[in-house]
Amino acid sequence: MALQEKLDSFKRQQEKCQSMLSNIAAKSSSSRSTATPRSAPAAASPLPNARPSAPIKFSNDTERLQHINSIRKAPVGAQMKRVIDILFQTRQAYTPEQINEACYVDVNGNRDVFEGLRKNPKVNFDGKRFSYKAKHDVKNKNELLVLIRKFIEGIAVIDLKDAYPNVMEDLQALKAAGQIWLLSNFDSQEDIAFPNDPRVPIKVDDDLKELFRSIELPRDMLDIEKDLQKNGMKPATNTAKRRAAAQVQGISSKPKPKQKNKEFSKKAKLTNAHLPELFQNLKNS
């Protein structure tokens, strides 16, 4: 039976019970007014001043049922997001029944939602419970530092944001303590976390910094590669080989200059005389 039909049936039962209670209260009141008290002494009431109890009222659960119905009729993606948000915020493992109680998503009753959660890369399913699955399994600042030290070349901060709730605060604390570096990537404008090995303290003099910044690098990559080779270093690129391959394939290694928009010539035949704004440059020349 659909949820809406259950809701309608619940309303009808509520009205029927309310009517029955009203009839019972009316009959009881009429029987007390017609009874003869002289026939037998009435027993003393333990509560002489007690008032008649108010009619029982059933709680109106219509809004909650409608809310549940709207959630379960939502698209599969919306229901999955609702479950993943609960798993992310609480970081606890939930059975399908507990998920239903927490966010009203019937995982057992909707096979598409169940399979979608089971295969989702952000969800871990052990056969009984669902839990949130971060990209890196770290739970606190110490484990975070150990992870960053494993990535000598740096690790993207975006890959650490969902590790645990206060991971960003711990990153800033590690940076303030001088245990890691947070540098921006010029290409993606994303922060990269680098380990700062305490076993290798390096202090660079200001004179050396100025000397490094004053060195002007060649503009051509070929010259840079030659200078690296003269100093016993192997270049990471091979510009000569790349340019030779480009010439064989008919691809120019130099970017083509952008062509300027050609202006109208005085000798051009005007075929769009009804659009004078097109020939403003011609009139001014």
Tab-separated table of C-alpha atoms in Angstrom:
chain	number	residue	atom	x	y	z
A	1	MET	CA	0.000	0.000	0.000
A	2	ALA	CA	1.370	3.385	-0.922
A	3	LEU	CA	2.287	5.912	1.744
A	4	GLN	CA	-0.486	8.310	0.671
A	5	GLU	CA	-3.107	5.579	1.023
A	6	LYS	CA	-1.832	4.805	4.521
A	7	LEU	CA	-2.093	8.494	5.363
A	8	ASP	CA	-5.719	8.671	4.180
A	9	SER	CA	-6.574	5.495	6.128
A	10	PHE	CA	-4.981	6.964	9.250
A	11	LYS	CA	-7.107	10.115	8.916
A	12	ARG	CA	-10.320	8.081	8.582
A	13	GLN	CA	-9.480	5.993	11.646
A	14	GLN	CA	-8.708	9.168	13.563
A	15	GLU	CA	-12.120	10.687	12.721
A	16	LYS	CA	-13.934	7.426	13.550
A	17	CYS	CA	-12.264	7.100	16.961
A	18	GLN	CA	-12.962	10.742	17.788
A	19	SER	CA	-16.643	10.249	16.942
A	20	MET	CA	-16.858	7.107	19.094
A	21	LEU	CA	-15.292	8.873	22.069
A	22	SER	CA	-17.744	11.776	21.727
A	23	ASN	CA	-20.724	9.386	21.692
A	24	ILE	CA	-19.445	7.520	24.747
A	25	ALA	CA	-18.972	10.769	26.651
A	26	ALA	CA	-22.511	11.929	25.725
A	27	LYS	CA	-24.143	8.650	26.837
A	28	SER	CA	-22.259	8.669	30.130
A	29	SER	CA	-23.383	12.228	30.870
A	30	SER	CA	-27.081	11.458	30.136
A	31	SER	CA	-27.062	8.302	32.287
A	32	ARG	CA	-25.715	10.218	35.300
A	33	SER	CA	-28.411	12.906	34.987
A	34	THR	CA	-31.325	10.366	34.866
A	35	ALA	CA	-30.116	8.048	37.676
A	36	THR	CA	-32.050	8.141	41.109
A	37	PRO	CA	-29.637	8.675	43.983
A	38	ARG	CA	-32.341	7.702	46.679
A	39	SER	CA	-32.330	4.004	45.752
A	40	ALA	CA	-28.901	3.370	47.278
A	41	PRO	CA	-26.260	5.522	48.948
A	42	ALA	CA	-23.523	6.421	46.559
A	43	ALA	CA	-20.000	5.452	47.467
A	44	ALA	CA	-17.730	8.279	48.405
A	45	SER	CA	-15.467	9.314	45.599
A	46	PRO	CA	-11.749	9.252	46.424
A	47	LEU	CA	-11.424	12.492	44.435
A	48	PRO	CA	-14.494	14.624	45.274
A	49	ASN	CA	-13.227	17.705	43.421
A	50	ALA	CA	-11.962	15.830	40.330
A	51	ARG	CA	-13.244	17.149	36.996
A	52	PRO	CA	-14.314	14.922	34.091
A	53	SER	CA	-11.329	14.006	31.906
A	54	ALA	CA	-11.017	15.862	28.605
A	55	PRO	CA	-11.703	13.946	25.376
A	56	ILE	CA	-8.687	12.106	24.057
A	57	LYS	CA	-7.079	13.794	21.040
A	58	PHE	CA	-4.897	11.880	18.626
A	59	SER	CA	-1.677	13.590	17.511
A	60	ASN	CA	-1.788	15.021	14.015
A	61	ASP	CA	1.200	13.424	12.215
A	62	THR	CA	0.185	14.555	8.748
A	63	GLU	CA	3.093	16.942	8.124
A	64	ARG	CA	5.733	14.383	9.106
A	65	LEU	CA	4.200	11.718	6.878
A	66	GLN	CA	4.026	14.131	3.983
A	67	HIS	CA	7.699	15.022	4.549
A	68	ILE	CA	8.675	11.347	4.505
A	69	ASN	CA	6.635	10.802	1.362
A	70	SER	CA	8.368	13.710	-0.428
A	71	ILE	CA	11.812	12.347	0.494
A	72	ARG	CA	11.076	8.854	-0.766
A	73	LYS	CA	9.621	10.172	-4.010
A	74	ALA	CA	12.721	12.330	-4.664
A	75	PRO	CA	15.247	11.278	-7.346
A	76	VAL	CA	17.744	8.580	-6.440
A	77	GLY	CA	20.636	11.071	-6.513
A	78	ALA	CA	18.895	13.374	-4.031
A	79	GLN	CA	18.238	10.493	-1.624
A	80	MET	CA	21.842	9.316	-1.896
A	81	LYS	CA	23.124	12.828	-1.165
A	82	ARG	CA	20.932	12.985	1.918
A	83	VAL	CA	22.427	9.748	3.223
A	84	ILE	CA	26.027	10.724	2.384
A	85	ASP	CA	25.557	14.058	4.175
A	86	ILE	CA	24.475	12.211	7.323
A	87	LEU	CA	27.454	9.860	7.094
A	88	PHE	CA	29.852	12.782	6.496
A	89	GLN	CA	28.552	14.901	9.370
A	90	THR	CA	28.386	12.157	11.996
A	91	ARG	CA	31.296	9.934	10.805
A	92	GLN	CA	29.412	6.934	12.217
A	93	ALA	CA	28.389	3.616	10.654
A	94	TYR	CA	24.642	3.186	10.017
A	95	THR	CA	22.534	0.154	9.204
A	96	PRO	CA	19.764	0.661	6.603
A	97	GLU	CA	17.229	0.779	9.447
A	98	GLN	CA	19.219	3.472	11.258
A	99	ILE	CA	19.504	5.474	8.034
A	100	ASN	CA	15.721	5.313	7.700
A	101	GLU	CA	15.307	6.658	11.237
A	102	ALA	CA	17.930	9.385	10.753
A	103	CYS	CA	16.902	10.837	7.381
A	104	TYR	CA	13.799	8.849	6.252
A	105	VAL	CA	15.543	7.290	3.232
A	106	ASP	CA	14.322	3.697	2.831
A	107	VAL	CA	17.554	2.062	1.677
A	108	ASN	CA	16.163	-1.480	1.889
A	109	GLY	CA	12.998	-0.515	0.044
A	110	ASN	CA	14.762	1.216	-2.864
A	111	ARG	CA	17.213	-1.035	-4.677
A	112	ASP	CA	18.615	1.808	-6.810
A	113	VAL	CA	19.521	3.803	-3.706
A	114	PHE	CA	21.068	0.738	-2.059
A	115	GLU	CA	23.221	-0.143	-5.077
A	116	GLY	CA	24.163	3.491	-5.639
A	117	LEU	CA	25.422	3.841	-2.073
A	118	ARG	CA	27.216	0.501	-2.174
A	119	LYS	CA	29.159	1.501	-5.308
A	120	ASN	CA	29.734	5.140	-4.364
A	121	PRO	CA	33.460	5.952	-3.891
A	122	LYS	CA	32.627	8.107	-0.860
A	123	VAL	CA	30.743	5.325	0.946
A	124	ASN	CA	32.088	2.198	2.634
A	125	PHE	CA	29.754	-0.798	3.031
A	126	ASP	CA	30.886	-3.770	5.133
A	127	GLY	CA	27.843	-5.910	4.395
A	128	LYS	CA	25.764	-4.532	7.273
A	129	ARG	CA	26.566	-0.855	7.776
A	130	PHE	CA	27.284	2.189	5.649
A	131	SER	CA	29.941	4.734	6.621
A	132	TYR	CA	31.713	7.701	5.025
A	133	LYS	CA	34.907	6.926	3.125
A	134	ALA	CA	37.473	9.721	2.890
A	135	LYS	CA	40.258	9.656	0.326
A	136	HIS	CA	42.871	9.367	3.081
A	137	ASP	CA	42.161	7.446	6.279
A	138	VAL	CA	43.436	9.835	8.948
A	139	LYS	CA	41.596	10.724	12.149
A	140	ASN	CA	43.687	13.364	13.944
A	141	LYS	CA	46.562	15.842	13.619
A	142	ASN	CA	49.305	13.311	14.328
A	143	GLU	CA	48.087	10.924	11.642
A	144	LEU	CA	47.723	13.880	9.273
A	145	LEU	CA	51.371	14.870	9.800
A	146	VAL	CA	52.532	11.289	9.212
A	147	LEU	CA	50.568	11.213	5.941
A	148	ILE	CA	51.996	14.529	4.679
A	149	ARG	CA	55.550	13.394	5.430
A	150	LYS	CA	55.008	10.434	3.093
A	151	PHE	CA	54.427	12.843	0.179
A	152	ILE	CA	57.778	14.535	-0.330
A	153	GLU	CA	56.526	16.068	-3.587
A	154	GLY	CA	53.485	17.506	-1.817
A	155	ILE	CA	49.850	16.538	-1.398
A	156	ALA	CA	46.840	18.578	-2.505
A	157	VAL	CA	44.848	20.104	0.339
A	158	ILE	CA	41.609	19.390	-1.517
A	159	ASP	CA	42.349	15.682	-1.041
A	160	LEU	CA	42.545	16.201	2.730
A	161	LYS	CA	39.474	18.353	3.300
A	162	ASP	CA	37.105	15.442	3.970
A	163	ALA	CA	39.474	13.384	6.143
A	164	TYR	CA	37.766	14.469	9.391
A	165	PRO	CA	35.734	17.517	10.524
A	166	ASN	CA	38.497	19.846	11.834
A	167	VAL	CA	41.249	18.865	9.389
A	168	MET	CA	41.645	22.423	8.047
A	169	GLU	CA	42.284	23.784	11.541
A	170	ASP	CA	44.918	21.107	12.083
A	171	LEU	CA	46.621	22.022	8.789
A	172	GLN	CA	46.910	25.636	9.893
A	173	ALA	CA	48.220	24.514	13.283
A	174	LEU	CA	50.902	22.345	11.648
A	175	LYS	CA	51.873	25.263	9.433
A	176	ALA	CA	52.115	27.632	12.407
A	177	ALA	CA	54.294	25.098	14.216
A	178	GLY	CA	56.654	24.951	11.218
A	179	GLN	CA	56.024	21.256	10.609
A	180	ILE	CA	54.568	21.676	7.110
A	181	TRP	CA	54.468	24.225	4.294
A	182	LEU	CA	51.282	25.314	2.544
A	183	LEU	CA	52.081	26.644	-0.930
A	184	SER	CA	49.758	27.628	-3.767
A	185	ASN	CA	49.847	25.954	-7.148
A	186	PHE	CA	50.026	28.605	-9.877
A	187	ASP	CA	48.170	26.406	-12.358
A	188	SER	CA	45.139	25.410	-10.294
A	189	GLN	CA	45.359	27.993	-7.486
A	190	GLU	CA	45.000	25.120	-4.993
A	191	ASP	CA	47.120	24.805	-1.861
A	192	ILE	CA	49.711	22.046	-1.674
A	193	ALA	CA	50.949	20.706	1.662
A	194	PHE	CA	54.671	19.913	1.845
A	195	PRO	CA	56.466	18.311	4.789
A	196	ASN	CA	59.069	20.380	6.590
A	197	ASP	CA	61.623	17.843	7.771
A	198	PRO	CA	62.830	18.972	11.228
A	199	ARG	CA	66.015	16.910	10.792
A	200	VAL	CA	67.236	19.244	8.050
A	201	PRO	CA	67.057	22.812	9.387
A	202	ILE	CA	68.214	25.180	6.659
A	203	LYS	CA	68.757	28.890	7.075
A	204	VAL	CA	69.533	30.893	3.952
A	205	ASP	CA	71.420	34.180	4.223
A	206	ASP	CA	69.837	37.295	2.762
A	207	ASP	CA	72.868	37.853	0.503
A	208	LEU	CA	72.381	34.443	-1.061
A	209	LYS	CA	68.687	35.134	-1.584
A	210	GLU	CA	69.473	38.393	-3.373
A	211	LEU	CA	72.087	36.695	-5.525
A	212	PHE	CA	69.626	33.995	-6.525
A	213	ARG	CA	66.949	36.514	-7.457
A	214	SER	CA	69.400	38.653	-9.440
A	215	ILE	CA	70.334	35.838	-11.840
A	216	GLU	CA	68.555	36.298	-15.167
A	217	LEU	CA	67.624	33.082	-16.898
A	218	PRO	CA	67.886	32.685	-20.702
A	219	ARG	CA	64.633	33.118	-22.581
A	220	ASP	CA	65.171	30.092	-24.820
A	221	MET	CA	64.738	26.666	-23.259
A	222	LEU	CA	67.633	25.347	-25.363
A	223	ASP	CA	70.023	27.731	-23.626
A	224	ILE	CA	68.644	26.743	-20.217
A	225	GLU	CA	69.157	23.064	-20.961
A	226	LYS	CA	72.727	23.717	-22.140
A	227	ASP	CA	73.540	25.619	-18.948
A	228	LEU	CA	72.153	22.752	-16.862
A	229	GLN	CA	74.269	20.234	-18.731
A	230	LYS	CA	77.412	22.382	-18.270
A	231	ASN	CA	76.823	22.250	-14.528
A	232	GLY	CA	76.411	18.469	-14.508
A	233	MET	CA	72.638	18.396	-14.255
A	234	LYS	CA	70.252	16.522	-16.515
A	235	PRO	CA	67.381	18.648	-17.869
A	236	ALA	CA	63.868	17.322	-17.368
A	237	THR	CA	62.938	18.487	-20.882
A	238	ASN	CA	64.432	17.949	-24.334
A	239	THR	CA	63.484	20.976	-26.379
A	240	ALA	CA	65.631	20.078	-29.393
A	241	LYS	CA	63.997	16.665	-29.740
A	242	ARG	CA	60.535	18.109	-29.285
A	243	ARG	CA	61.091	20.770	-31.951
A	244	ALA	CA	62.535	18.229	-34.401
A	245	ALA	CA	59.509	15.982	-33.969
A	246	ALA	CA	57.219	18.959	-34.486
A	247	GLN	CA	58.949	19.823	-37.771
A	248	VAL	CA	58.630	16.248	-39.054
A	249	GLN	CA	54.937	16.267	-38.326
A	250	GLY	CA	54.536	19.657	-39.934
A	251	ILE	CA	53.761	21.433	-36.706
A	252	SER	CA	55.415	24.723	-36.067
A	253	SER	CA	57.024	25.036	-32.647
A	254	LYS	CA	56.424	28.784	-32.598
A	255	PRO	CA	52.914	30.052	-32.071
A	256	LYS	CA	51.357	31.721	-35.054
A	257	PRO	CA	50.811	35.470	-34.659
A	258	LYS	CA	47.217	36.516	-34.443
A	259	GLN	CA	45.895	38.068	-37.628
A	260	LYS	CA	44.575	41.547	-37.292
A	261	ASN	CA	41.070	42.266	-38.458
A	262	LYS	CA	41.257	43.640	-41.970
A	263	GLU	CA	39.589	46.969	-42.432
A	264	PHE	CA	37.390	47.748	-45.383
A	265	SER	CA	39.141	49.088	-48.428
A	266	LYS	CA	37.954	52.171	-50.215
A	267	LYS	CA	37.644	50.093	-53.387
A	268	ALA	CA	35.412	47.513	-51.716
A	269	LYS	CA	31.923	47.229	-53.078
A	270	LEU	CA	29.399	48.262	-50.451
A	271	THR	CA	26.624	45.677	-50.391
A	272	ASN	CA	25.282	46.448	-46.909
A	273	ALA	CA	24.661	50.157	-47.277
A	274	HIS	CA	21.674	49.907	-44.953
A	275	LEU	CA	24.088	49.129	-42.056
A	276	PRO	CA	26.230	52.291	-41.826
A	277	GLU	CA	27.863	51.256	-38.530
A	278	LEU	CA	29.788	48.560	-40.400
A	279	PHE	CA	31.617	51.158	-42.505
A	280	GLN	CA	32.593	53.606	-39.765
A	281	ASN	CA	36.308	52.833	-40.252
A	282	LEU	CA	36.022	53.377	-44.002
A	283	LYS	CA	34.428	56.800	-43.579
A	284	ASN	CA	37.047	57.933	-41.092
A	285	SER	CA	40.012	56.860	-43.290
